[in-house]
Tab-separated table of C-alpha atoms and ligand atoms in Angstrom:
chain	number	residue	atom	x	y	z
U	63	MET	CA	-6.375	23.991	0.985
U	64	GLU	CA	-3.636	25.205	-1.038
U	65	VAL	CA	-3.668	23.634	-4.626
U	66	LEU	CA	-0.141	21.582	-4.827
U	67	HIS	CA	0.809	21.476	-8.523
U	68	PRO	CA	0.149	17.670	-9.886
U	69	LYS	CA	3.896	17.107	-9.696
U	70	LYS	CA	3.750	17.451	-5.852
U	71	GLU	CA	1.503	14.478	-5.340
U	72	ARG	CA	2.599	12.036	-2.851
U	73	THR	CA	1.907	8.318	-2.254
U	74	PHE	CA	2.270	6.316	1.270
U	75	VAL	CA	4.129	2.954	0.333
U	76	LEU	CA	4.235	-0.011	2.574
U	77	LEU	CA	6.396	-3.052	1.664
U	78	LYS	CA	4.864	-5.996	3.960
U	79	PRO	CA	6.786	-8.871	5.753
U	80	ASP	CA	6.511	-10.909	3.034
U	81	ALA	CA	8.035	-9.010	0.437
U	82	ILE	CA	11.313	-8.362	3.217
U	83	GLN	CA	11.346	-11.932	3.564
U	84	ARG	CA	11.243	-12.802	0.436
U	85	GLY	CA	13.864	-10.424	-0.702
U	86	LEU	CA	12.070	-7.884	-2.910
U	87	ILE	CA	12.662	-4.741	-1.509
U	88	GLY	CA	15.301	-3.712	-4.160
U	89	GLU	CA	13.265	-5.339	-7.066
U	90	ILE	CA	9.890	-3.384	-6.310
U	91	VAL	CA	11.768	-0.324	-5.333
U	92	GLN	CA	13.127	-0.704	-8.659
U	93	ARG	CA	9.750	-0.896	-10.168
U	94	ILE	CA	8.242	2.284	-8.785
U	95	GLU	CA	11.731	4.271	-9.157
U	96	ARG	CA	11.973	3.092	-12.735
U	97	THR	CA	8.501	5.497	-13.466
U	98	GLY	CA	10.112	8.827	-12.538
U	99	LEU	CA	8.452	9.169	-9.507
U	100	LYS	CA	11.002	10.266	-6.697
U	101	LEU	CA	11.595	9.027	-2.866
U	102	VAL	CA	11.282	11.466	-0.199
U	103	ALA	CA	11.347	8.905	2.368
U	104	LEU	CA	12.538	5.744	3.421
U	105	LYS	CA	13.472	3.467	6.334
U	106	ILE	CA	13.006	-0.139	7.437
U	107	MET	CA	11.775	-0.696	11.023
U	108	LEU	CA	9.309	-3.201	13.072
U	109	ALA	CA	5.719	-1.491	13.264
U	110	ASN	CA	4.131	-1.601	16.759
U	111	ARG	CA	0.331	-2.800	17.460
U	112	GLU	CA	-1.151	0.850	17.857
U	113	GLN	CA	0.443	1.943	14.194
U	114	ALA	CA	-0.930	-1.218	12.603
U	115	MET	CA	-4.431	-0.543	14.045
U	116	GLU	CA	-4.044	3.094	13.187
U	117	HIS	CA	-2.909	2.412	9.974
U	118	TYR	CA	-5.543	-0.172	9.235
U	119	PHE	CA	-8.074	1.918	10.701
U	120	LYS	CA	-11.372	0.777	8.705
U	121	ASP	CA	-14.997	1.685	9.061
U	122	ASP	CA	-17.977	-0.683	9.486
U	123	ALA	CA	-18.721	-0.228	5.728
U	124	TRP	CA	-15.494	-1.422	4.727
U	125	CYS	CA	-15.723	-4.697	7.350
U	126	GLU	CA	-19.291	-5.238	5.932
U	127	GLU	CA	-18.038	-5.145	2.237
U	128	LYS	CA	-15.107	-7.550	3.084
U	129	GLY	CA	-16.946	-9.704	5.216
U	130	MET	CA	-19.616	-10.573	2.856
U	131	ARG	CA	-17.154	-12.104	0.996
U	132	ALA	CA	-16.705	-14.697	4.045
U	133	VAL	CA	-20.464	-15.193	4.226
U	134	ASN	CA	-20.838	-16.124	1.158
U	135	ALA	CA	-18.168	-18.792	0.920
U	136	PHE	CA	-19.878	-20.405	3.726
U	137	LYS	CA	-23.026	-20.191	2.126
U	138	ALA	CA	-21.247	-21.756	-0.952
U	139	ALA	CA	-20.309	-24.397	0.622
U	140	GLY	CA	-23.506	-25.269	1.788
U	141	LYS	CA	-22.402	-24.035	5.792
U	142	THR	CA	-24.164	-21.094	7.859
U	143	PRO	CA	-22.204	-18.246	8.481
U	144	GLU	CA	-21.117	-18.307	12.180
U	145	LYS	CA	-21.234	-14.127	12.591
U	146	GLU	CA	-22.471	-11.623	11.073
U	147	ALA	CA	-20.510	-9.941	7.804
U	148	VAL	CA	-19.454	-7.075	9.685
U	149	GLU	CA	-17.617	-9.336	12.347
U	150	TYR	CA	-15.876	-11.325	9.519
U	151	GLY	CA	-14.440	-7.789	8.716
U	152	ARG	CA	-12.841	-7.040	11.648
U	153	ASP	CA	-11.529	-9.874	12.075
U	154	ILE	CA	-9.610	-9.346	8.800
U	155	VAL	CA	-8.515	-5.881	10.351
U	156	ARG	CA	-7.112	-7.962	13.516
U	157	ALA	CA	-5.173	-10.070	11.205
U	158	LEU	CA	-3.753	-7.656	9.073
U	159	ALA	CA	-2.582	-5.729	12.048
U	160	ASP	CA	-0.701	-9.116	13.211
U	161	PHE	CA	0.703	-9.613	9.816
U	162	VAL	CA	2.477	-5.957	9.422
U	163	THR	CA	3.991	-6.880	12.955
U	164	SER	CA	4.833	-9.982	12.090
U	165	GLY	CA	8.663	-8.836	10.772
U	166	PRO	CA	10.179	-5.842	9.691
U	167	VAL	CA	8.773	-3.563	6.952
U	168	VAL	CA	9.938	-0.907	4.965
U	169	VAL	CA	7.961	2.382	4.579
U	170	MET	CA	8.147	5.271	1.950
U	171	ILE	CA	6.782	8.171	0.301
U	172	TRP	CA	6.951	8.618	-3.290
U	173	GLN	CA	6.240	11.867	-4.985
U	174	GLY	CA	5.610	12.675	-8.606
U	175	ASN	CA	2.517	13.042	-10.976
U	176	GLU	CA	-0.797	10.990	-10.103
U	177	ALA	CA	2.170	8.912	-7.889
U	178	ILE	CA	-0.959	7.118	-5.931
U	179	GLY	CA	-2.669	5.789	-9.154
U	180	VAL	CA	1.320	5.417	-10.659
U	181	VAL	CA	1.758	2.747	-7.551
U	182	ARG	CA	-1.585	1.264	-7.385
U	183	LYS	CA	-1.288	0.700	-10.795
U	184	LEU	CA	2.308	-1.154	-10.250
U	185	ALA	CA	0.851	-2.646	-7.376
U	186	GLY	CA	-1.795	-4.795	-9.185
U	187	GLY	CA	-5.183	-5.780	-7.533
U	188	THR	CA	-5.270	-6.799	-4.155
U	189	GLU	CA	-5.248	-10.802	-4.573
U	190	PRO	CA	-1.982	-11.914	-6.398
U	191	THR	CA	-3.475	-15.087	-8.053
U	192	THR	CA	-5.837	-13.074	-9.964
U	193	SER	CA	-3.718	-9.478	-10.014
U	194	ASP	CA	-2.318	-8.657	-14.152
U	195	VAL	CA	0.815	-10.065	-14.928
U	196	GLY	CA	3.087	-7.373	-15.197
U	197	THR	CA	2.100	-5.980	-11.753
U	198	ILE	CA	4.003	-6.454	-8.487
U	199	ARG	CA	1.489	-8.370	-6.989
U	200	GLY	CA	0.633	-10.318	-9.689
U	201	ASP	CA	4.291	-11.183	-10.958
U	202	LEU	CA	5.937	-11.706	-7.514
U	203	THR	CA	3.881	-13.705	-5.406
U	204	ILE	CA	0.941	-16.633	-5.260
U	205	ASP	CA	-1.428	-15.503	-2.179
U	206	SER	CA	-4.986	-16.156	-2.786
U	207	TYR	CA	-8.516	-14.954	-1.044
U	208	ARG	CA	-9.285	-19.116	-0.524
U	209	MET	CA	-6.115	-19.839	0.807
U	210	ALA	CA	-5.877	-17.065	3.387
U	211	ASN	CA	-9.436	-17.477	4.456
U	212	VAL	CA	-8.743	-21.059	4.760
U	213	ASP	CA	-6.073	-20.185	7.310
U	214	SER	CA	-7.553	-17.380	8.759
U	215	ARG	CA	-4.853	-14.879	7.858
U	216	ALA	CA	-4.645	-11.749	5.721
U	217	VAL	CA	-4.025	-11.993	2.293
U	218	ARG	CA	-0.164	-11.519	1.661
U	219	ASN	CA	0.253	-9.339	-1.120
U	220	LEU	CA	4.003	-7.357	-0.565
U	221	ILE	CA	2.745	-4.063	-0.815
U	222	HIS	CA	0.351	-1.531	0.556
U	223	CYS	CA	-0.097	1.830	-0.982
U	224	SER	CA	-2.399	4.694	-0.175
U	225	ASP	CA	-5.427	4.712	-2.463
U	226	LYS	CA	-6.639	8.595	-1.964
U	227	PRO	CA	-4.803	11.962	-1.345
U	228	GLU	CA	-6.355	12.444	2.198
U	229	GLU	CA	-5.470	8.644	2.853
U	230	ALA	CA	-1.868	9.518	1.821
U	231	GLU	CA	-1.259	12.388	3.843
U	232	ARG	CA	-3.269	10.763	6.928
U	233	GLU	CA	-0.964	7.291	6.775
U	234	ILE	CA	2.258	9.577	5.999
U	235	LYS	CA	1.622	10.972	9.599
U	236	ILE	CA	1.793	7.365	11.214
U	237	TRP	CA	4.800	6.501	10.203
U	238	PHE	CA	7.190	9.851	9.328
U	239	ASN	CA	8.058	12.984	11.662
U	240	GLU	CA	8.365	15.690	9.788
U	241	ASN	CA	12.044	15.845	9.545
U	242	GLU	CA	12.089	12.484	7.828
U	243	GLN	CA	10.697	13.747	4.994
U	244	LEU	CA	12.924	15.273	2.123
U	245	THR	CA	12.564	17.775	-0.177
U	246	TYR	CA	14.760	18.422	-3.072
U	247	ARG	CA	14.935	18.254	-6.692
U	248	LEU	CA	16.118	15.535	-9.031
U	249	ILE	CA	18.154	16.453	-12.218
U	250	ASN	CA	16.105	14.037	-14.434
U	251	GLU	CA	12.416	15.288	-13.207
U	252	GLU	CA	13.281	17.893	-15.744
U	253	VAL	CA	12.687	16.073	-18.324
U	254	LEU	CA	9.191	14.790	-17.170
U	255	TYR	CA	8.005	18.578	-15.326
U	256	ASP	CA	9.784	21.459	-17.486
U	257	ILE	CA	7.867	23.051	-19.315
U	258	ASN	CA	9.707	24.297	-22.258
U	259	LEU	CA	12.452	21.495	-22.087
U	260	ASP	CA	15.083	24.164	-23.388
U	261	GLY	CA	18.091	22.983	-20.881
U	262	ILE	CA	18.912	20.288	-23.732
U	263	LEU	CA	20.616	21.439	-26.680
U	264	GLU	CA	23.777	23.738	-26.378
W	1473	ATP	P1	-3.667	-1.966	0.795
W	1473	ATP	O1	-4.714	-1.205	1.299
W	1473	ATP	O2	-3.110	-3.168	2.092
W	1473	ATP	O3	-2.707	-1.597	-0.315
W	1473	ATP	P2	-5.742	-3.007	-1.323
W	1473	ATP	O4	-5.935	-1.636	-1.157
W	1473	ATP	O5	-5.543	-3.785	-2.683
W	1473	ATP	O6	-4.530	-3.513	-0.086
W	1473	ATP	P3	-7.849	-3.442	0.591
W	1473	ATP	O7	-9.296	-3.844	0.496
W	1473	ATP	O8	-7.518	-2.125	1.009
W	1473	ATP	O9	-6.698	-3.576	0.023
W	1473	ATP	O10	-7.414	-4.343	1.889
W	1473	ATP	C1	-6.489	-4.233	3.058
W	1473	ATP	C2	-5.210	-5.074	2.826
W	1473	ATP	O11	-6.187	-6.602	3.688
W	1473	ATP	C3	-5.101	-6.520	1.902
W	1473	ATP	O12	-4.059	-5.466	1.080
W	1473	ATP	C4	-4.826	-7.464	2.120
W	1473	ATP	O13	-3.736	-7.995	2.562
W	1473	ATP	C5	-5.532	-7.598	3.563
W	1473	ATP	N1	-7.086	-8.047	2.974
W	1473	ATP	C6	-8.116	-7.918	2.121
W	1473	ATP	N2	-9.287	-9.023	2.095
W	1473	ATP	C7	-9.211	-9.569	2.732
W	1473	ATP	C8	-9.475	-11.013	2.927
W	1473	ATP	N3	-11.019	-10.971	2.248
W	1473	ATP	N4	-9.095	-12.001	3.816
W	1473	ATP	C9	-7.827	-11.348	4.039
W	1473	ATP	N5	-7.031	-10.352	3.798
W	1473	ATP	C10	-7.759	-9.998	2.926
W	1474	MG	MG1	-6.529	-0.215	0.516
Protein backbone atom coordinates (compact mmCIF):
# COMPACT_ATOMS: atom_id res chain seq x y z
CA MET A 1 0.00 0.00 0.00
CA GLU A 2 1.14 3.51 -0.82
CA VAL A 3 2.48 5.34 2.26
CA LEU A 4 0.58 8.58 2.62
CA HIS A 5 1.96 11.74 4.19
CA PRO A 6 0.50 12.15 7.72
CA LYS A 7 -1.45 15.21 6.54
CA LYS A 8 -3.50 12.93 4.24
CA GLU A 9 -5.07 10.84 7.04
CA ARG A 10 -8.85 10.74 6.76
CA THR A 11 -11.61 9.94 9.23
CA PHE A 12 -15.30 9.29 8.73
CA VAL A 13 -17.65 11.17 11.06
CA LEU A 14 -21.41 10.70 11.41
CA LEU A 15 -23.59 13.02 13.45
CA LYS A 16 -26.28 10.73 14.83
CA PRO A 17 -29.99 11.68 14.76
CA ASP A 18 -29.85 13.03 18.35
CA ALA A 19 -27.25 15.64 17.27
CA ILE A 20 -29.47 16.90 14.46
CA GLN A 21 -32.60 16.97 16.65
CA ARG A 22 -30.75 18.81 19.43
CA GLY A 23 -29.59 21.52 17.00
CA LEU A 24 -25.91 20.68 17.49
CA ILE A 25 -24.66 20.36 13.89
CA GLY A 26 -22.93 23.75 13.90
CA GLU A 27 -21.46 23.34 17.39
CA ILE A 28 -19.93 19.95 16.59
CA VAL A 29 -18.66 20.93 13.14
CA GLN A 30 -17.10 24.03 14.65
CA ARG A 31 -15.27 22.01 17.31
CA ILE A 32 -13.76 19.78 14.63
CA GLU A 33 -13.13 22.59 12.13
CA ARG A 34 -11.18 24.78 14.54
CA THR A 35 -8.57 22.04 15.15
CA GLY A 36 -7.24 22.69 11.65
CA LEU A 37 -8.60 19.49 10.10
CA LYS A 38 -9.98 19.94 6.57
CA LEU A 39 -13.56 19.06 5.61
CA VAL A 40 -13.46 17.08 2.35
CA ALA A 41 -17.06 15.80 2.21
CA LEU A 42 -20.33 16.67 3.94
CA LYS A 43 -24.01 15.87 3.47
CA ILE A 44 -27.26 15.50 5.40
CA MET A 45 -29.20 12.35 4.53
CA LEU A 46 -31.52 9.55 5.63
CA ALA A 47 -29.62 6.31 6.15
CA ASN A 48 -31.26 3.12 4.94
CA ARG A 49 -31.24 -0.10 6.97
CA GLU A 50 -28.66 -1.80 4.72
CA GLN A 51 -26.22 1.09 5.08
CA ALA A 52 -26.71 1.16 8.84
CA MET A 53 -26.14 -2.60 9.22
CA GLU A 54 -23.10 -2.48 6.96
CA HIS A 55 -21.67 0.45 8.87
CA TYR A 56 -22.23 -1.23 12.24
CA PHE A 57 -20.95 -4.61 11.06
CA LYS A 58 -19.53 -6.04 14.28
CA ASP A 59 -17.88 -9.43 14.75
CA ASP A 60 -18.75 -11.92 17.49
CA ALA A 61 -15.82 -10.78 19.64
CA TRP A 62 -17.27 -7.24 19.74
CA CYS A 63 -20.79 -8.56 20.48
CA GLU A 64 -19.42 -10.78 23.25
CA GLU A 65 -17.47 -7.93 24.83
CA LYS A 66 -20.39 -5.46 24.74
CA GLY A 67 -22.91 -8.15 25.68
CA MET A 68 -20.93 -9.04 28.83
CA ARG A 69 -21.92 -5.66 30.24
CA ALA A 70 -25.59 -6.65 30.04
CA VAL A 71 -24.87 -10.10 31.50
CA ASN A 72 -22.96 -8.56 34.41
CA ALA A 73 -25.74 -6.03 35.02
CA PHE A 74 -28.24 -8.92 35.36
CA LYS A 75 -25.93 -10.72 37.76
CA ALA A 76 -25.31 -7.58 39.82
CA ALA A 77 -29.10 -7.18 40.17
CA GLY A 78 -29.35 -10.80 41.41
CA LYS A 79 -31.09 -11.92 38.19
CA THR A 80 -30.15 -14.71 35.77
CA PRO A 81 -29.33 -13.49 32.21
CA GLU A 82 -31.87 -14.74 29.67
CA LYS A 83 -29.33 -15.39 26.92
CA GLU A 84 -25.64 -15.54 26.03
CA ALA A 85 -23.50 -12.38 26.06
CA VAL A 86 -23.01 -12.52 22.27
CA GLU A 87 -26.81 -12.33 21.79
CA TYR A 88 -27.03 -9.20 23.93
CA GLY A 89 -24.25 -7.78 21.75
CA ARG A 90 -26.26 -8.52 18.61
CA ASP A 91 -29.23 -6.71 20.20
CA ILE A 92 -27.01 -3.63 20.54
CA VAL A 93 -26.16 -3.76 16.81
CA ARG A 94 -29.87 -3.93 15.89
CA ALA A 95 -30.64 -1.10 18.33
CA LEU A 96 -27.86 0.98 16.74
CA ALA A 97 -29.30 0.41 13.27
CA ASP A 98 -32.74 1.48 14.57
CA PHE A 99 -31.15 4.59 16.04
CA VAL A 100 -29.19 5.78 12.99
CA THR A 101 -32.21 5.23 10.72
CA SER A 102 -34.61 7.10 13.06
CA GLY A 103 -33.97 10.51 11.48
CA PRO A 104 -31.55 12.50 9.34
CA VAL A 105 -27.83 12.10 9.95
CA VAL A 106 -24.92 14.28 8.82
CA VAL A 107 -21.97 12.42 7.33
CA MET A 108 -18.53 13.93 6.83
CA ILE A 109 -14.94 13.16 5.95
CA TRP A 110 -12.22 15.13 7.75
CA GLN A 111 -8.59 15.10 6.68
CA GLY A 112 -5.34 16.04 8.37
CA ASN A 113 -2.54 14.91 10.65
CA GLU A 114 -3.83 12.23 13.07
CA ALA A 115 -7.39 12.98 11.92
CA ILE A 116 -8.72 9.75 13.46
CA GLY A 117 -7.18 10.26 16.90
CA VAL A 118 -7.93 13.97 16.98
CA VAL A 119 -11.67 13.48 16.33
CA ARG A 120 -11.87 10.58 18.83
CA LYS A 121 -10.26 12.84 21.43
CA LEU A 122 -12.83 15.57 20.75
CA ALA A 123 -15.71 13.04 20.79
CA GLY A 124 -14.82 11.60 24.21
CA GLY A 125 -15.67 8.21 25.69
CA THR A 126 -18.68 6.21 24.48
CA GLU A 127 -20.94 6.87 27.48
CA PRO A 128 -21.84 10.58 27.74
CA THR A 129 -22.29 10.66 31.53
CA THR A 130 -18.72 9.45 31.99
CA SER A 131 -17.05 11.10 28.94
CA ASP A 132 -14.50 13.73 29.91
CA VAL A 133 -15.54 17.34 30.44
CA GLY A 134 -14.56 19.35 27.37
CA THR A 135 -15.50 16.60 24.92
CA ILE A 136 -18.48 16.61 22.54
CA ARG A 137 -20.21 13.70 24.30
CA GLY A 138 -19.22 14.90 27.78
CA ASP A 139 -20.34 18.50 27.32
CA LEU A 140 -23.39 18.26 25.09
CA THR A 141 -25.53 15.32 26.23
CA ILE A 142 -26.42 13.09 29.20
CA ASP A 143 -27.20 9.52 28.13
CA SER A 144 -25.85 6.49 30.05
CA TYR A 145 -25.54 2.71 29.59
CA ARG A 146 -27.96 2.27 32.48
CA MET A 147 -30.76 4.32 30.92
CA ALA A 148 -30.13 2.87 27.42
CA ASN A 149 -30.29 -0.67 28.81
CA VAL A 150 -33.46 -0.02 30.87
CA ASP A 151 -35.13 1.12 27.65
CA SER A 152 -33.44 -1.52 25.38
CA ARG A 153 -31.95 0.99 22.98
CA ALA A 154 -28.56 2.25 21.78
CA VAL A 155 -26.68 4.87 23.76
CA ARG A 156 -27.42 8.29 22.24
CA ASN A 157 -24.01 9.90 22.10
CA LEU A 158 -24.29 12.40 19.21
CA ILE A 159 -21.34 11.32 17.09
CA HIS A 160 -19.63 8.34 15.48
CA CYS A 161 -16.01 8.58 14.36
CA SER A 162 -13.70 5.96 12.85
CA ASP A 163 -11.27 4.21 15.15
CA LYS A 164 -8.53 3.15 12.72
CA PRO A 165 -7.42 3.89 9.13
CA GLU A 166 -8.78 0.64 7.59
CA GLU A 167 -12.15 1.27 9.27
CA ALA A 168 -12.20 4.87 8.03
CA GLU A 169 -11.68 3.75 4.43
CA ARG A 170 -14.30 0.96 4.79
CA GLU A 171 -16.85 3.37 6.27
CA ILE A 172 -16.20 6.14 3.72
CA LYS A 173 -17.13 3.73 0.90
CA ILE A 174 -20.49 2.99 2.55
CA TRP A 175 -21.53 6.65 2.74
CA PHE A 176 -19.81 8.52 -0.12
CA ASN A 177 -19.21 8.21 -3.85
CA GLU A 178 -15.78 9.13 -5.16
CA ASN A 179 -17.15 12.28 -6.79
CA GLU A 180 -18.42 13.61 -3.44
CA GLN A 181 -14.91 13.61 -1.94
CA LEU A 182 -13.01 16.80 -2.72
CA THR A 183 -9.31 17.36 -3.15
CA TYR A 184 -8.37 20.97 -2.50
CA ARG A 185 -5.89 23.18 -0.69
CA LEU A 186 -6.78 25.27 2.35
CA ILE A 187 -4.61 28.37 2.56
CA ASN A 188 -4.56 28.03 6.38
CA GLU A 189 -2.98 24.59 6.09
CA GLU A 190 0.36 26.22 5.25
CA VAL A 191 0.73 27.13 8.92
CA LEU A 192 0.25 23.51 9.98
CA TYR A 193 2.23 21.74 7.28
CA ASP A 194 4.60 24.08 5.42
CA ILE A 195 8.18 22.99 6.13
CA ASN A 196 10.00 26.33 6.21
CA LEU A 197 7.04 28.60 6.97
CA ASP A 198 8.72 31.16 4.75
CA GLY A 199 5.68 32.86 3.24
CA ILE A 200 4.83 35.09 6.20
CA LEU A 201 7.43 37.89 6.36
CA GLU A 202 7.33 40.49 3.61
P1 LIG B 1 -18.79 4.90 17.67
O1 LIG B 1 -18.32 3.58 17.08
O2 LIG B 1 -20.27 5.15 17.45
O3 LIG B 1 -17.94 6.06 17.28
P2 LIG B 1 -17.56 4.15 20.15
O4 LIG B 1 -16.41 3.68 19.32
O5 LIG B 1 -17.30 5.07 21.28
O6 LIG B 1 -18.67 4.83 19.28
P3 LIG B 1 -18.46 1.40 20.19
O7 LIG B 1 -18.03 0.54 21.32
O8 LIG B 1 -17.86 1.24 18.85
O9 LIG B 1 -18.36 2.91 20.71
O10 LIG B 1 -20.06 1.26 20.08
C1 LIG B 1 -20.74 1.80 18.98
C2 LIG B 1 -21.99 2.52 19.47
O11 LIG B 1 -22.87 1.55 20.05
C3 LIG B 1 -21.78 3.53 20.59
O12 LIG B 1 -21.43 4.79 20.11
C4 LIG B 1 -23.13 3.54 21.26
O13 LIG B 1 -24.05 4.38 20.56
C5 LIG B 1 -23.62 2.10 21.11
N1 LIG B 1 -23.34 1.23 22.26
C6 LIG B 1 -22.17 0.67 22.59
N2 LIG B 1 -22.28 -0.11 23.68
C7 LIG B 1 -23.57 -0.06 24.04
C8 LIG B 1 -24.35 -0.65 25.11
N3 LIG B 1 -23.80 -1.46 26.02
N4 LIG B 1 -25.66 -0.36 25.17
C9 LIG B 1 -26.23 0.44 24.26
N5 LIG B 1 -25.57 1.03 23.24
C10 LIG B 1 -24.26 0.80 23.13
MG1 LIG C 1 -16.62 2.35 17.57
